[in-house]
XYZ file of C-alpha atoms in Angstrom:
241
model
C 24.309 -9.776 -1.962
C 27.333 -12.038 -0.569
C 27.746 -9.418 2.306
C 23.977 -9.396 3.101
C 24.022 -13.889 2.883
C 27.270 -14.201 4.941
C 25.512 -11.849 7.540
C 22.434 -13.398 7.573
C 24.290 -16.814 8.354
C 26.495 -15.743 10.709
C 23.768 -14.358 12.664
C 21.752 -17.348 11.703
C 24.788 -20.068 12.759
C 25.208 -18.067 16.533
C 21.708 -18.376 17.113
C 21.581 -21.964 16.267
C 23.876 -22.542 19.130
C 22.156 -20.340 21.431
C 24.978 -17.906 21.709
C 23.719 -14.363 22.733
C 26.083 -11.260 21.659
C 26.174 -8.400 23.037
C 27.360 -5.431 21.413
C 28.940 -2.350 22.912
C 30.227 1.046 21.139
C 28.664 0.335 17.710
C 29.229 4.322 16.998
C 32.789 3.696 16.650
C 32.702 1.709 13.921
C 34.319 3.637 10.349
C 31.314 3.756 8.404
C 33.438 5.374 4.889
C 36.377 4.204 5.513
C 38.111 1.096 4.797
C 38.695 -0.739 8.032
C 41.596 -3.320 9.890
C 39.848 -5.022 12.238
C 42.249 -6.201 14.957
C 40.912 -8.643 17.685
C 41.835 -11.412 20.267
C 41.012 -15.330 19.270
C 40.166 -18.155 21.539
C 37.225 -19.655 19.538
C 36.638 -21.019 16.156
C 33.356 -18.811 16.335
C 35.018 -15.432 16.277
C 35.072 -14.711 12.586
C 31.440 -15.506 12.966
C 31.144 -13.553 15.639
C 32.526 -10.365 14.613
C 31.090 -10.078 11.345
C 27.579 -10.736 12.916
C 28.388 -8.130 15.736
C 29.988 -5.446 13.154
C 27.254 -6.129 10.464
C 29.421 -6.035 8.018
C 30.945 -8.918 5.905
C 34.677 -9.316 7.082
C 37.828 -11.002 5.178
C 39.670 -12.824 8.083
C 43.097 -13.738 7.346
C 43.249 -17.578 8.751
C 46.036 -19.795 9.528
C 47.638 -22.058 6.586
C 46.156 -25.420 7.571
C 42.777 -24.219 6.987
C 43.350 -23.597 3.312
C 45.146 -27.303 3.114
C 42.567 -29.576 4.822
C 39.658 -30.657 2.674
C 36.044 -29.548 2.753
C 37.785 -26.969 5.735
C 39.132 -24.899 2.700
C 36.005 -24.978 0.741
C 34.283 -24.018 3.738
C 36.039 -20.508 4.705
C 36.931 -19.809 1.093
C 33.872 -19.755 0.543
C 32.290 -17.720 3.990
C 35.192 -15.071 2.612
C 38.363 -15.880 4.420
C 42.002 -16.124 2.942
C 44.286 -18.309 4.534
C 47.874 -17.568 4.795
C 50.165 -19.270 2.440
C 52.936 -21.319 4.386
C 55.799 -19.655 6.115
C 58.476 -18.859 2.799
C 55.662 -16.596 0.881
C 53.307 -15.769 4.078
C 54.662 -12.498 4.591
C 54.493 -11.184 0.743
C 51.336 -13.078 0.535
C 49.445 -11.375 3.377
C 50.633 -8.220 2.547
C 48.925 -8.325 -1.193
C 45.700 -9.963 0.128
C 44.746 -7.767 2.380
C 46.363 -4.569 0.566
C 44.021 -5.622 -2.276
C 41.115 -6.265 -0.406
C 41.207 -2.999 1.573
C 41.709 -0.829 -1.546
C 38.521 -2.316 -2.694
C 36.508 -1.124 0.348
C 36.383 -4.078 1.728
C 36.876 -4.985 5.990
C 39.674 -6.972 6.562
C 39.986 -8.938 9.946
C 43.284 -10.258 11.861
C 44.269 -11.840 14.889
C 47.507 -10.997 16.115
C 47.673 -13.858 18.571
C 47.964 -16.458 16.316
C 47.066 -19.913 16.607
C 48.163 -20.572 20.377
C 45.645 -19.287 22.181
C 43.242 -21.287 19.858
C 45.636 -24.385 21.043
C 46.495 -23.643 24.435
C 43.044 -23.089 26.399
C 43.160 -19.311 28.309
C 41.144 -17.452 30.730
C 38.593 -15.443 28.840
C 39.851 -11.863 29.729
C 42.978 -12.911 28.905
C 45.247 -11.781 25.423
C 48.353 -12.933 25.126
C 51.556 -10.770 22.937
C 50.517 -9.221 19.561
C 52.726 -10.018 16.487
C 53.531 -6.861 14.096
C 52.740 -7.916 10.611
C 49.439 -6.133 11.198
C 50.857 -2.872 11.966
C 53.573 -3.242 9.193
C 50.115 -3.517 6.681
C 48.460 -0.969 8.307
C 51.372 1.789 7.851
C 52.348 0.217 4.542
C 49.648 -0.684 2.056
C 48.713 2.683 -0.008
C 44.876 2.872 1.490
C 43.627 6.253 2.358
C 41.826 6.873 5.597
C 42.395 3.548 7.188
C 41.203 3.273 10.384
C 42.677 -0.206 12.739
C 39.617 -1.122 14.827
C 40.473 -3.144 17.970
C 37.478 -5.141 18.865
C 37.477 -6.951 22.527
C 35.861 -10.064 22.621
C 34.628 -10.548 26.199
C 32.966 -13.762 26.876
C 31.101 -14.481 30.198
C 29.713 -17.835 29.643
C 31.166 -20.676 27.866
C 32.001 -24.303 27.313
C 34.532 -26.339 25.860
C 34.271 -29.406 23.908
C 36.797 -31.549 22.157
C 36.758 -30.880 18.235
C 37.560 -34.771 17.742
C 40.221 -33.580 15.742
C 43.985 -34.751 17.218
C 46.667 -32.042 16.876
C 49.294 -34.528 15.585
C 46.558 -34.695 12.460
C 47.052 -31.131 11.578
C 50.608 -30.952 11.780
C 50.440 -32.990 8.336
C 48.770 -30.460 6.834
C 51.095 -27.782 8.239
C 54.628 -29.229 9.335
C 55.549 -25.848 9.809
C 53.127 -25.082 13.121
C 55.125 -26.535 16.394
C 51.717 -25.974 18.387
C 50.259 -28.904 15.974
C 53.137 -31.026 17.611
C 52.059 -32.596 20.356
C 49.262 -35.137 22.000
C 45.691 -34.038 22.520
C 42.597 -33.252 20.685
C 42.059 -29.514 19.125
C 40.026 -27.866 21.647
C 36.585 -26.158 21.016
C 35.374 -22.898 22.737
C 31.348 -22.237 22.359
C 30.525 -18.901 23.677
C 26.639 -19.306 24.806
C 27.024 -15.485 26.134
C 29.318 -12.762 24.775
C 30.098 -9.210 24.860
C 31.965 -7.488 22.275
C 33.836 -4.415 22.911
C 34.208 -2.325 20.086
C 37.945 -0.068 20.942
C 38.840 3.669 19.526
C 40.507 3.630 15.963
C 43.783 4.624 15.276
C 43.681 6.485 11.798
C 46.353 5.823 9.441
C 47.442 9.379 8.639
C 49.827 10.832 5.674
C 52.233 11.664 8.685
C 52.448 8.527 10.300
C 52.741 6.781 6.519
C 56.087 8.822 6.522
C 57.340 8.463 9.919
C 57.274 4.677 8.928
C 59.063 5.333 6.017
C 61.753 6.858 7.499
C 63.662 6.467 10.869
C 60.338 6.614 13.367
C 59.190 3.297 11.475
C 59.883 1.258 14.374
C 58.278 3.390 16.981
C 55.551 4.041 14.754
C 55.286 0.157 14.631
C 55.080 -0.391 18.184
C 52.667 2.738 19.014
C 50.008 0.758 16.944
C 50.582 -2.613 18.207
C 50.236 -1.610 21.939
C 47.259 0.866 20.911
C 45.815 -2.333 19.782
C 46.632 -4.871 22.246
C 46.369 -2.230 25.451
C 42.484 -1.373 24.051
C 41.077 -4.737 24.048
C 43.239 -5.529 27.472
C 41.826 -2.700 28.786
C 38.362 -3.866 27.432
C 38.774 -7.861 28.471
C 39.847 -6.270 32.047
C 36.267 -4.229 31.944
C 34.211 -6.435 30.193
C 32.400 -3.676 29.251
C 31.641 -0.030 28.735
C-alpha cells in the first residue's frame, strides 16, 4: 500500500508541475531481484522522478541536512528516504541502511555525485566524478542477485528558480558541508520535459563478492564505478536510445 501511495504521488506531484517523463529501456529493469539504483542529481525532483519513471517505490539515501531541518525531515522520512548521518558514523551508517533495506527486497537509490552538482548549477548532459561508497555496498552487503542499475536522467527542457533558501542557512544545520559555505540562494531545477535512460545492470556475482574480498577489491571497485558513471555519460551524451 505505501509503495502503490508514494507512486501515485510522485506521479501525481510531476504532473502538477507539468513535467512530462519520458521513459526509455523499461525491459531492463530487475524485476526479482533486489536492485541499487545508481543515477546523476541536478534537481530536487529526481527522487520523484525516478520512482515515478521505475514504478517502483525507491529508498534514496539523502544528504545529512535533510534529516536536521524541520518539517524537511518529516517530509522525506516520510516519502521513504534515509538521510545520511553526519560525517563520523556516515560511512557505518549507510552501509546498514541500505544493507538492511536491500535484504528486505526493497530498491535502494544513490547519487554518487553528491550535493555539488545540486549546488553548483551544470549543463544537463553533464555528470560530474562518482564517489565509491556505492560500489563498496554493492560488493559488500550479503544480498544475493543484486543487480546496480544506472539510470540517466536526460533533461531537455528546464528552468531554474531560486529555492529562497540562502546556503549560509544550511550550513547550520550541517557545518560539515563546505558547499553550504558561501553567498547565494540554493538553486532550484524544474524539469518541464525529461527523458530517463534506463543503463545495463551489472550483477553482483559470488565471483566478484570474492575478488573484493581479496586482492582484486580495488579493481573490482573501480570496474563498477566507471560501469556506472560511463553508462549514464554515455546516455546524457545520447539523450536517448
Amino acid at each position: 500500500m505505501f509503495s502503490e501511495s508514494k507512486l501515485l504521488i510522485s506521479r501525481c506531484f510531476l504532473a502538477g508541475l507539468g513535467t512530462q517523463t519520458f521513459v526509455f529501456r523499461e525491459d531492463r529493469i530487475p524485476q526479482e531481484s533486489p536492485v541499487l539504483v545508481v543515477s546523476n542529481h541536478r534537481s530536487f525532483l529526481d527522487p520523484v522522478l525516478l520512482t515515478a519513471a521505475l514504478g517502483r517505490s525507491i529508498r534514496f539515501a539523502c544528504h545529512h541536512y535533510m534529516g536536521q531541518v524541520p518539517l524537511m525531515r518529516e517530509v522525506v522520512t516520510t516519502f521513504g528516504a534515509f538521510p545520511l548521518e553526519a560525517p563520523e558514523h556516515r560511512q557505518q551508517h549507510f552501509f546498514s541502511q541500505a544493507t538492511a533495506l536491500l535484504q528486505g527486497g526493497e530498491m535502494v537509490g544513490v547519487f554518487p555525485e553528491g550535493a555539488e552538482p545540486m549546488v553548483k548549477l551544470t549543463g544537463p548532459n553533464t555528470v560530474g566524478k562518482f564517489q565509491r561508497g556505492f560500489a563498496h555496498l554493492a560488493l559488500r552487503a550479503p544480498v544475493r542477485d543484486l543487480a546496480v542499475l544506472p539510470v540517466a536522467i536526460s533533461s531537455f527542457e528546464e528552468h531554474s528558480v531560486r529555492s529562497g533558501v540562502p546556503l549560509k542557512l544550511l550550513s547550520f544545520f550541517d557545518p560539515s558541508e563546505p558547499l553550504f559555505d558561501r553567498s547565494g540562494w540554493h538553486p532550484m531545477i524544474i524539469y518541464q520535459r525529461v527523458n530517463v535512460l534506463i543503463g545495463r545492470p551489472y550483477w553482483i556475482t559470488v565471483e566478484r563478492q570474492q575478488q573484493y574480498r581479496g586482492k582484486k577489491a580495488k579493481a573490482v571497485v573501480a570496474e563498477l564505478t566507471d560501469h556506472c558513471q560511463g553508462e549514464i555519460a554515455e546516455l546524457l551524451q545520447r539523450g536517448y536510445l
